[in-house]
Amino acid sequence: MDFVEQLKSSVDIVKVVGEYVKLRRAGAGPRYSGLCPFHTEKTPSFSVHQTHQFYKCFGCGVGGDVLNFVMEIERLSFYEALKLLAERNGIPMPKRADYSDEETKQRAAIQRMHEIAEEAFRQNLNGPGGREARDYLARRGVAPAVAEEFGLGLAERSGQDLTRRLEREGFSSDQLESSGLVLKRQEGTGFFDRFRGRLMFPIHGESGKIIGFGGRALKAEDEPKYLNSPETPIYRKSYVLYNLHRAKETIRKADRTILVEGYMDVIGVWAAGVREVVASCGTALGSPQVKTLKRHSDNVVVNFDPDTAGANAAERSIGVLLEEGMRVRVLELEGGLDPDEYVKSEGAEKYREKSDKAPGYFYWLADRAGAKFDMRTSEGRVRALQFLLPAVHRVADKLERAAIAGDLAAHLGIEQGMVLDHFRRAAAERRDQPMKAPQEPLRPLEKMLLNTLLVSREVRGEIVPKLKGRPEVEQFRMRRIFQAVFSLHESRPDFQFSELEARMEERDKALLASVIFADDLQGENNPLDLAHACLRKLEEDARQSRKSELRTRVKDAERSGDMAEAMRLTEELSGM
Ligand SMILES: [Zn+2]
């Protein structure tokens, strides 16, 4: 068995996918379903098959084995996905890196540089030059153990420290340049550190690897206040949420995310014991980030800074969250405190209580509208309505939208008819996308046979020889799939489902997936018995159709006066 097979056979796709997608078991069988992580949807069309170690989305069409899944969701190359799965499961990778290509090697080098950088920053923070930064953390109430947990560090002021370390490790200038950790000198040759004299916050991908840094200035004169890693081959900002790798487990259990603005807010709230907290990493919240969140929970509590910039950012974020179908509530903390300050002064319990009771986003937006426009005049009310409607339109669910429209009218003191009218027009414009045309029906017998053949090598050993030569198979709608099963059975009796799938053309892939995930085939029956029953039925059907063919021929013979032929055919018929 080669390494890829060995790895695949020692991990369970349901468990791996389950770390990214909330899966629910469908019935008693081996099938699970959930909301697709690769497209936006409200009802689950994403399925995972435990027996066949295979996933498929019937909405957007993606599908594959566990490695395909990890490649897609973590945006990794084949080799990287293999490595990630192996590491997570404690399976040593073979030394020979057969799967590695140039791009992968480059990314691995950049990854390594980030690990070196984190270690260097950490040493700086804890060393003699780190006093100022440690004092800052103490003032902000970050205990040393918390700083350690978050891997906080300090970028040295000279601008040479990290560059030297990386050069010593032998990274090429090409690798240095694309790491985002160093900058090329304008004059002369060589590099210098991108981050200088900053408190460093490592940023992790969902799997927990360091992929970038955020750096906070420690002196008032240093600009900008926050400097973040640029986009690199391992860091794509629009997909990354700060702290998600730590928070995701709690996000699922609590079924909500608390979205805050900054690194310090995350650290403060987390350290106080509220663990479902993440932040966007120095960028405006975008839809890939929201899709990522949505895989873990549909509910989000937005808790941004109370200042104008924070409120504007919250307003923008709410729009993006609604567009992806999230249920949004907004938490405003009294006394103009940000989340970090609040948990420190009021405690985690009170913060948690406030989050539980946070009102729906609409009330927050309406209050903003109320403050922006003169609600005593009808013109002001109409403008407030115009301000609010885009956000309400983004609510994907029709009933929810209508309910909000009612609340909206009442809250603003606007005639309900006016609001509803607006909504009817908008609804006409945004019809939900039509479902795909249903497939032409498949014979249950065909489906059942195929499913039994896929159960095990033993079933195939019994059934394939009996089925293979039968002319009826040629009439099957899934004939190409059956043929592929036959030939795989001969060449590799222990083949995996994904190997079969990989052999099929697109149209047959869809057919195959629809059959293995069909819910009308789950039974308590022994697959071998079921397969034999199918075979008997096939034989019986064939006999019946030969009989009816013979009857037709008897009639034809009688009609043409060929009584001898009619007699012979009748005799043949009665012998059946
Ligand atoms: Zn999908």
XYZ file of C-alpha atoms and ligand atoms in Angstrom:
577
model
C 0.000 0.000 0.000
C 1.488 3.351 -0.875
C 1.510 6.215 1.565
C -1.500 8.007 0.142
C -3.656 4.908 0.480
C -2.303 4.190 3.915
C -3.145 7.695 5.060
C -6.600 7.638 3.501
C -7.430 4.348 5.129
C -6.407 5.609 8.550
C -8.481 8.788 8.600
C -12.250 9.116 8.536
C -13.647 11.670 6.119
C -16.618 12.322 8.394
C -14.291 13.372 11.174
C -12.072 15.475 8.916
C -14.951 17.250 7.178
C -16.661 17.585 10.551
C -13.902 19.890 11.704
C -14.970 22.410 9.111
C -18.649 21.707 8.518
C -21.433 20.981 10.958
C -22.544 17.550 9.795
C -25.694 15.707 10.720
C -26.193 12.031 10.256
C -28.919 11.363 7.705
C -30.952 8.419 8.965
C -29.267 5.313 10.252
C -26.970 4.826 7.281
C -23.446 5.954 6.523
C -24.545 9.293 5.087
C -24.069 12.727 6.661
C -25.118 16.106 5.410
C -24.503 19.763 6.116
C -24.298 23.204 4.573
C -21.794 23.303 1.744
C -18.594 25.132 2.696
C -17.899 25.939 -0.947
C -21.045 27.806 -1.874
C -23.716 29.795 -0.075
C -26.857 27.851 0.732
C -29.641 27.692 3.280
C -30.587 24.049 3.021
C -27.929 21.350 3.085
C -26.960 19.830 -0.235
C -23.501 18.811 0.904
C -23.197 15.105 1.696
C -20.495 12.888 3.100
C -20.513 9.132 2.707
C -18.686 7.300 5.453
C -18.468 3.898 3.807
C -17.189 5.289 0.539
C -15.105 8.021 2.214
C -16.458 10.499 -0.244
C -18.109 13.923 -0.229
C -20.350 15.542 -2.773
C -22.266 18.800 -3.028
C -25.417 18.518 -5.078
C -25.658 22.296 -5.182
C -22.328 23.373 -6.656
C -21.062 19.988 -7.795
C -17.785 19.712 -5.888
C -16.862 16.270 -4.684
C -13.997 13.934 -3.921
C -12.103 12.076 -1.257
C -10.667 13.349 1.993
C -7.546 14.746 0.332
C -9.561 16.674 -2.222
C -11.570 18.121 0.607
C -8.553 19.314 2.570
C -6.974 20.732 -0.590
C -10.112 22.692 -1.407
C -10.933 23.984 2.013
C -7.429 24.857 3.137
C -6.422 25.879 -0.389
C -3.424 23.562 -0.290
C -1.536 21.585 -2.877
C -1.862 17.813 -2.883
C 1.379 17.385 -1.004
C 0.476 19.966 1.615
C -2.910 18.373 2.209
C -1.221 15.013 2.597
C 1.233 16.470 5.049
C -1.469 18.235 7.051
C -3.556 15.100 7.390
C -0.531 13.026 8.282
C 0.593 15.478 10.961
C -2.840 15.775 12.480
C -3.116 12.042 12.749
C 0.399 11.432 13.941
C 1.393 9.420 10.897
C 5.011 9.967 9.867
C 5.492 11.142 6.286
C 7.958 9.194 4.168
C 11.215 11.080 3.668
C 11.072 10.996 -0.105
C 9.011 14.030 -1.062
C 7.734 12.632 -4.322
C 4.670 14.800 -4.316
C 6.423 18.095 -3.855
C 6.455 20.646 -6.668
C 8.149 24.044 -6.884
C 5.196 26.011 -5.600
C 4.765 23.658 -2.682
C 8.428 23.919 -1.789
C 8.198 27.698 -1.875
C 5.198 27.684 0.432
C 6.860 25.241 2.787
C 9.892 27.542 2.956
C 7.706 30.559 3.726
C 5.877 28.559 6.353
C 9.164 27.640 7.963
C 10.279 31.278 7.921
C 7.141 32.238 9.798
C 7.868 29.657 12.451
C 11.406 30.987 12.796
C 10.066 34.532 12.986
C 7.571 33.634 15.685
C 10.297 32.057 17.767
C 12.574 35.062 17.269
C 9.835 37.529 18.225
C 8.987 35.520 21.286
C 12.609 35.489 22.421
C 12.823 39.247 21.922
C 9.751 39.832 24.040
C 11.062 37.727 26.875
C 14.634 39.029 26.558
C 16.283 42.145 27.965
C 15.086 44.324 25.056
C 11.487 43.380 25.706
C 10.868 45.396 28.818
C 8.926 48.208 27.136
C 6.669 45.743 25.339
C 6.156 43.669 28.479
C 5.224 46.841 30.352
C 2.735 47.683 27.648
C 1.143 44.231 27.921
C 1.001 44.527 31.689
C -0.722 47.913 31.373
C -3.238 46.349 29.018
C -3.842 43.564 31.507
C -2.370 40.761 29.385
C -0.875 38.201 31.744
C 2.412 36.546 30.674
C 0.635 33.177 30.340
C -1.892 34.716 27.954
C 0.867 36.378 25.922
C 2.488 32.966 25.710
C -0.734 31.255 24.668
C -1.230 33.728 21.829
C 2.441 33.530 20.841
C 2.916 37.282 21.251
C 6.339 38.613 20.450
C 8.427 41.646 19.726
C 10.013 42.700 16.456
C 13.405 44.121 17.224
C 13.969 47.795 16.417
C 17.206 47.569 14.379
C 15.507 46.033 11.372
C 18.287 43.486 10.960
C 17.513 40.806 13.492
C 15.052 38.643 11.614
C 16.691 39.171 8.211
C 19.987 37.874 9.587
C 18.371 34.872 11.183
C 16.604 33.946 7.969
C 19.719 34.424 5.859
C 21.643 32.239 8.268
C 19.076 29.500 7.707
C 19.932 29.644 4.007
C 16.684 30.839 2.495
C 17.122 32.215 -1.023
C 16.488 35.890 -1.790
C 13.494 34.836 -3.807
C 12.072 33.049 -0.800
C 12.918 35.959 1.491
C 11.218 38.399 -0.801
C 7.989 36.460 -1.126
C 7.738 35.741 2.613
C 6.428 39.205 3.402
C 8.634 39.225 6.494
C 11.430 41.303 5.012
C 11.697 44.178 2.547
C 14.222 44.752 -0.224
C 16.462 47.746 0.178
C 15.718 50.594 -2.213
C 19.433 51.299 -2.590
C 22.158 48.745 -2.622
C 21.440 45.105 -2.093
C 19.977 43.022 0.651
C 16.948 43.072 2.884
C 15.718 44.499 6.150
C 12.916 43.507 8.531
C 9.411 44.603 7.649
C 8.368 44.747 11.295
C 10.508 46.937 13.548
C 9.874 47.830 17.165
C 6.400 46.325 17.126
C 4.396 44.050 19.351
C 3.757 41.006 17.181
C 0.564 38.961 16.959
C 0.924 35.695 15.027
C -1.998 35.021 12.699
C -2.961 31.379 12.166
C -4.837 29.551 9.456
C -7.811 27.418 10.360
C -5.569 24.413 10.853
C -3.443 26.299 13.366
C -0.351 27.078 11.278
C 1.227 30.503 11.438
C 0.602 32.261 8.153
C 1.155 35.919 8.946
C 1.615 38.589 11.583
C -0.055 41.708 12.824
C 2.292 44.245 14.379
C 1.239 46.993 16.768
C 3.381 50.111 17.159
C 4.714 50.641 20.673
C 5.666 54.275 20.283
C 3.100 56.939 19.506
C 5.238 58.338 16.671
C 5.458 55.023 14.823
C 3.075 54.891 11.901
C 0.858 53.098 11.111
C -0.495 51.976 14.478
C -1.097 48.491 13.072
C 1.019 46.983 10.348
C 0.045 43.584 8.954
C 1.714 40.981 6.770
C 1.062 41.500 3.075
C -0.605 38.812 0.977
C 1.839 35.971 0.442
C 1.582 32.478 -1.032
C 0.481 31.244 2.405
C -1.574 34.229 3.568
C -4.757 35.301 1.842
C -6.282 37.938 4.053
C -9.817 37.758 2.819
C -10.106 34.164 4.061
C -8.535 34.502 7.453
C -10.083 35.321 10.804
C -7.885 35.975 13.789
C -8.208 33.278 16.482
C -10.573 31.036 14.510
C -8.391 27.951 14.968
C -8.742 28.319 18.740
C -12.338 29.508 18.790
C -13.977 27.165 16.317
C -14.740 24.385 18.732
C -16.564 26.716 21.113
C -18.253 28.497 18.213
C -19.858 25.206 17.293
C -20.859 24.293 20.803
C -22.215 27.754 21.609
C -23.607 28.015 18.072
C -22.482 31.607 17.732
C -19.453 33.723 17.010
C -18.594 36.975 18.685
C -16.943 39.185 16.097
C -14.735 41.927 17.489
C -12.447 44.421 15.808
C -8.936 43.927 17.033
C -6.328 41.499 18.269
C -6.387 42.947 21.771
C -10.166 42.581 21.961
C -9.910 38.929 20.992
C -7.203 38.295 23.544
C -9.035 40.149 26.315
C -12.370 38.431 25.719
C -10.748 35.012 25.295
C -8.618 35.357 28.401
C -11.736 36.272 30.377
C -13.153 32.900 29.384
C -15.494 33.766 26.504
C -13.997 31.613 23.805
C -16.158 31.989 20.705
C -14.408 35.201 19.723
C -12.667 36.123 16.455
C -11.632 39.254 14.573
C -11.013 40.175 11.004
C -7.260 40.669 10.560
C -6.774 44.329 9.808
C -9.061 44.248 6.779
C -12.713 45.042 6.222
C -14.770 41.902 6.696
C -15.298 40.145 3.359
C -17.566 37.402 2.139
C -14.911 34.616 2.102
C -14.370 35.242 5.816
C -18.090 35.115 6.459
C -18.398 31.858 4.519
C -15.675 30.482 6.745
C -17.563 31.532 9.859
C -20.810 30.164 8.554
C -19.365 26.685 8.358
C -19.220 26.710 12.148
C -22.331 28.657 13.089
C -25.001 30.827 11.450
C -25.182 33.167 14.400
C -22.931 36.121 14.929
C -22.797 38.843 17.541
C -21.018 41.915 16.208
C -19.233 43.767 18.966
C -17.140 46.585 17.534
C -15.633 49.646 19.159
C -18.188 52.255 20.150
C -16.485 55.091 18.241
C -17.522 56.368 14.817
C -14.974 54.285 12.946
C -16.177 51.194 14.802
C -19.817 51.946 14.068
C -19.088 52.483 10.388
C -17.138 49.240 10.255
C -20.000 47.452 12.020
C -22.477 48.819 9.486
C -20.371 47.552 6.583
C -19.794 44.184 8.214
C -23.489 43.678 8.925
C -24.182 44.079 5.203
C -21.649 41.404 4.301
C -22.848 39.055 7.037
C -26.473 39.342 5.953
C -25.568 38.723 2.357
C -24.157 35.347 3.328
C -27.296 34.474 5.258
C -25.954 34.939 8.779
C -28.227 35.798 11.677
C -26.765 38.999 13.012
C -27.079 40.658 16.375
C -25.234 43.734 17.540
C -23.762 44.162 20.979
C -23.216 47.699 22.216
C -21.459 48.072 25.516
C -22.390 50.864 27.826
C -19.939 53.492 28.931
C -18.254 53.657 25.544
C -16.068 50.658 26.381
C -14.521 48.346 23.842
C -14.811 44.569 24.440
C -11.389 44.270 26.047
C -12.031 47.148 28.460
C -15.487 45.872 29.240
C -14.537 42.331 30.271
C -11.797 43.758 32.429
C -14.027 46.229 34.239
C -17.314 44.309 34.321
C -16.219 40.695 34.111
C -16.851 37.837 31.728
C -20.221 36.838 33.150
C -21.730 40.215 32.530
C -20.204 40.299 29.062
C -21.648 36.906 28.283
C -25.038 37.978 29.540
C -24.920 41.097 27.350
C -23.977 38.964 24.330
C -26.864 36.583 24.984
C -29.281 39.493 25.046
C -27.801 41.458 22.149
C -30.634 42.747 19.949
C -31.078 41.917 16.278
C -29.035 44.050 13.898
C -32.132 45.769 12.639
C -32.739 47.585 15.917
C -29.197 48.784 15.963
C -29.414 50.027 12.380
C -32.760 51.683 13.056
C -31.240 53.536 15.989
C -28.448 54.677 13.742
C -30.974 55.846 11.185
C -32.878 57.621 13.938
C -29.747 59.496 14.920
C -28.806 60.325 11.341
C -32.136 61.611 10.074
C -34.810 63.891 11.438
C -37.556 61.425 12.265
C -40.070 64.166 13.019
C -40.405 65.007 9.349
C -41.827 62.669 6.755
C -38.832 63.360 4.537
C -36.494 62.267 7.305
C -38.480 59.057 7.814
C -38.361 58.248 4.125
C -34.617 58.791 4.066
C -34.243 56.577 7.112
C -36.208 53.908 5.299
C -33.952 54.206 2.273
C -30.963 53.896 4.542
C -32.270 50.703 6.111
C -33.733 48.892 3.160
C -30.524 47.681 1.522
C -29.632 45.800 4.687
C -33.079 44.290 4.958
C -33.033 43.253 1.321
C -29.955 41.217 2.015
C -31.906 38.916 4.289
C -32.208 35.833 2.152
C -35.274 34.373 3.828
C -38.571 35.729 2.529
C -40.629 35.335 5.701
C -37.935 36.845 7.844
C -37.703 39.758 5.430
C -41.424 40.410 5.665
C -41.353 40.269 9.455
C -38.500 42.730 9.541
C -40.348 45.019 7.162
C -43.240 45.153 9.621
C -40.949 45.903 12.544
C -39.200 48.497 10.477
C -42.404 50.356 9.684
C -43.513 50.319 13.313
C -40.138 51.397 14.635
C -39.846 54.326 12.263
C -43.472 55.362 12.424
C -43.879 54.842 8.693
C -47.042 53.651 7.044
C -46.790 49.882 6.709
C -48.180 49.918 3.155
C -45.241 51.964 1.924
C -42.704 49.514 3.306
C -44.536 46.460 2.054
C -44.892 47.943 -1.389
C -41.180 48.491 -1.525
C -40.619 44.899 -0.567
C -42.973 43.438 -3.121
C -41.093 45.239 -5.866
C -37.760 44.066 -4.557
C -39.013 40.502 -4.167
C -40.037 40.407 -7.798
C -36.468 41.296 -8.726
C -34.797 38.682 -6.615
C -36.415 35.362 -7.326
C -34.558 32.545 -5.722
C -32.531 30.619 -8.231
C -34.482 27.779 -9.772
C -33.525 24.286 -8.774
C -31.818 22.073 -11.295
C -34.118 19.972 -13.451
C -34.711 16.577 -11.858
C -32.833 13.649 -13.317
C -34.693 11.153 -15.413
C -35.681 8.300 -13.128
C -33.312 5.411 -12.632
C -34.522 1.850 -12.165
C -34.413 0.987 -8.442
C -32.892 -2.344 -9.389
C -29.925 -0.654 -11.005
C -29.345 1.579 -8.000
C -29.607 -1.295 -5.574
C -27.235 -3.470 -7.551
C -24.623 -0.784 -7.820
C -24.814 0.049 -4.129
C -24.409 -3.587 -3.155
C -21.443 -3.964 -5.495
C -19.783 -1.011 -3.807
C -20.188 -2.476 -0.343
C -17.299 -4.896 -0.435
C -14.881 -6.981 -2.372
C -16.715 -10.113 -1.181
C -20.015 -9.030 -2.713
C -18.262 -8.204 -5.964
C -16.478 -11.555 -5.968
C -19.850 -13.318 -5.913
C -21.871 -11.039 -8.103
C -19.604 -9.584 -10.771
C -19.007 -12.922 -12.589
C -22.765 -13.532 -12.708
C -23.627 -10.050 -13.819
C -20.844 -9.305 -16.224
C -21.954 -11.079 -19.363
C -25.648 -10.263 -19.022
C -27.027 -8.305 -21.962
C -29.395 -6.358 -19.658
C -26.435 -4.509 -18.207
C -25.955 -2.922 -21.612
C -29.420 -1.428 -21.238
C -28.664 0.097 -17.853
C -28.554 3.831 -17.611
C -25.477 3.379 -15.471
C -23.856 0.895 -17.855
C -20.567 2.822 -18.009
C -20.381 2.835 -14.217
C -21.047 -0.914 -14.071
C -18.374 -1.534 -16.701
C -15.909 0.507 -14.702
C -16.747 -1.498 -11.567
C -16.192 -4.743 -13.494
C -12.825 -3.711 -14.845
C -11.621 -2.238 -11.545
C -12.707 -5.412 -9.800
C -10.440 -7.361 -12.070
C -7.421 -5.112 -11.874
C -7.653 -3.985 -8.245
C -10.199 -5.993 -6.236
C -9.766 -3.752 -3.177
C -10.314 -0.479 -5.018
C -11.610 2.542 -3.163
C -14.684 4.447 -4.114
C -12.718 7.545 -5.083
C -10.792 5.485 -7.670
C -14.009 4.493 -9.332
C -15.239 8.045 -9.215
C -12.042 9.362 -10.736
C -12.547 7.126 -13.782
C -15.963 8.497 -14.625
C -16.879 11.322 -16.957
C -18.660 14.306 -15.463
C -22.189 13.173 -16.343
C -21.590 9.775 -14.782
C -19.936 11.284 -11.731
C -23.141 13.110 -10.917
C -25.153 9.966 -11.486
C -22.850 7.907 -9.321
C -22.970 10.421 -6.473
C -26.746 10.615 -6.639
C -26.948 6.848 -6.320
C -24.619 6.424 -3.375
C -26.279 9.280 -1.503
C -29.838 8.211 -2.379
C -31.837 7.808 0.798
C -34.211 5.131 -0.435
C -31.602 2.398 -0.329
C -30.774 2.221 3.316
C -31.916 -1.116 4.603
C -31.076 -3.663 7.201
C -30.677 -6.254 4.488
C -27.527 -8.226 4.016
C -25.939 -6.720 0.886
C -25.132 -10.114 -0.571
C -28.738 -11.299 -0.170
C -29.909 -8.061 -1.675
C -27.567 -8.494 -4.630
C -28.804 -12.042 -5.226
C -32.384 -10.818 -5.072
C -31.510 -8.177 -7.640
C -29.965 -10.808 -9.886
C -33.069 -12.986 -9.629
C -35.231 -10.016 -10.452
C -33.038 -9.216 -13.423
C -33.362 -12.793 -14.690
C -37.085 -12.757 -14.100
C -37.481 -9.458 -15.958
C -35.419 -10.803 -18.820
C -37.572 -13.946 -18.983
C -40.760 -11.878 -18.971
C -39.539 -9.678 -21.767
C -38.461 -12.722 -23.832
C -41.919 -14.183 -23.249
C -43.707 -11.098 -24.414
C -41.438 -10.951 -27.424
C -42.284 -14.581 -28.250
C -46.017 -13.868 -27.917
C -45.687 -11.076 -30.411
C -43.854 -13.362 -32.792
C -46.545 -16.057 -32.387
C -49.184 -13.535 -33.355
C -47.130 -12.356 -36.313
C -46.681 -15.937 -37.500
C -50.399 -16.704 -37.168
C -51.263 -13.516 -39.045
C -48.954 -14.427 -41.921
C -50.354 -18.011 -42.008
C -47.088 -19.685 -40.966
C -48.786 -22.145 -38.618
C -45.714 -24.395 -38.264
C -43.642 -21.475 -36.968
C -46.487 -20.397 -34.682
C -46.665 -23.923 -33.208
C -42.913 -24.047 -32.665
C -42.865 -20.652 -30.923
C -45.858 -21.598 -28.747
C -44.039 -24.684 -27.623
C -40.949 -22.670 -26.805
C -43.118 -20.257 -24.879
C -44.752 -22.942 -22.794
C -41.336 -24.343 -21.896
C -40.275 -21.112 -20.239
Zn -21.683 23.351 -2.753
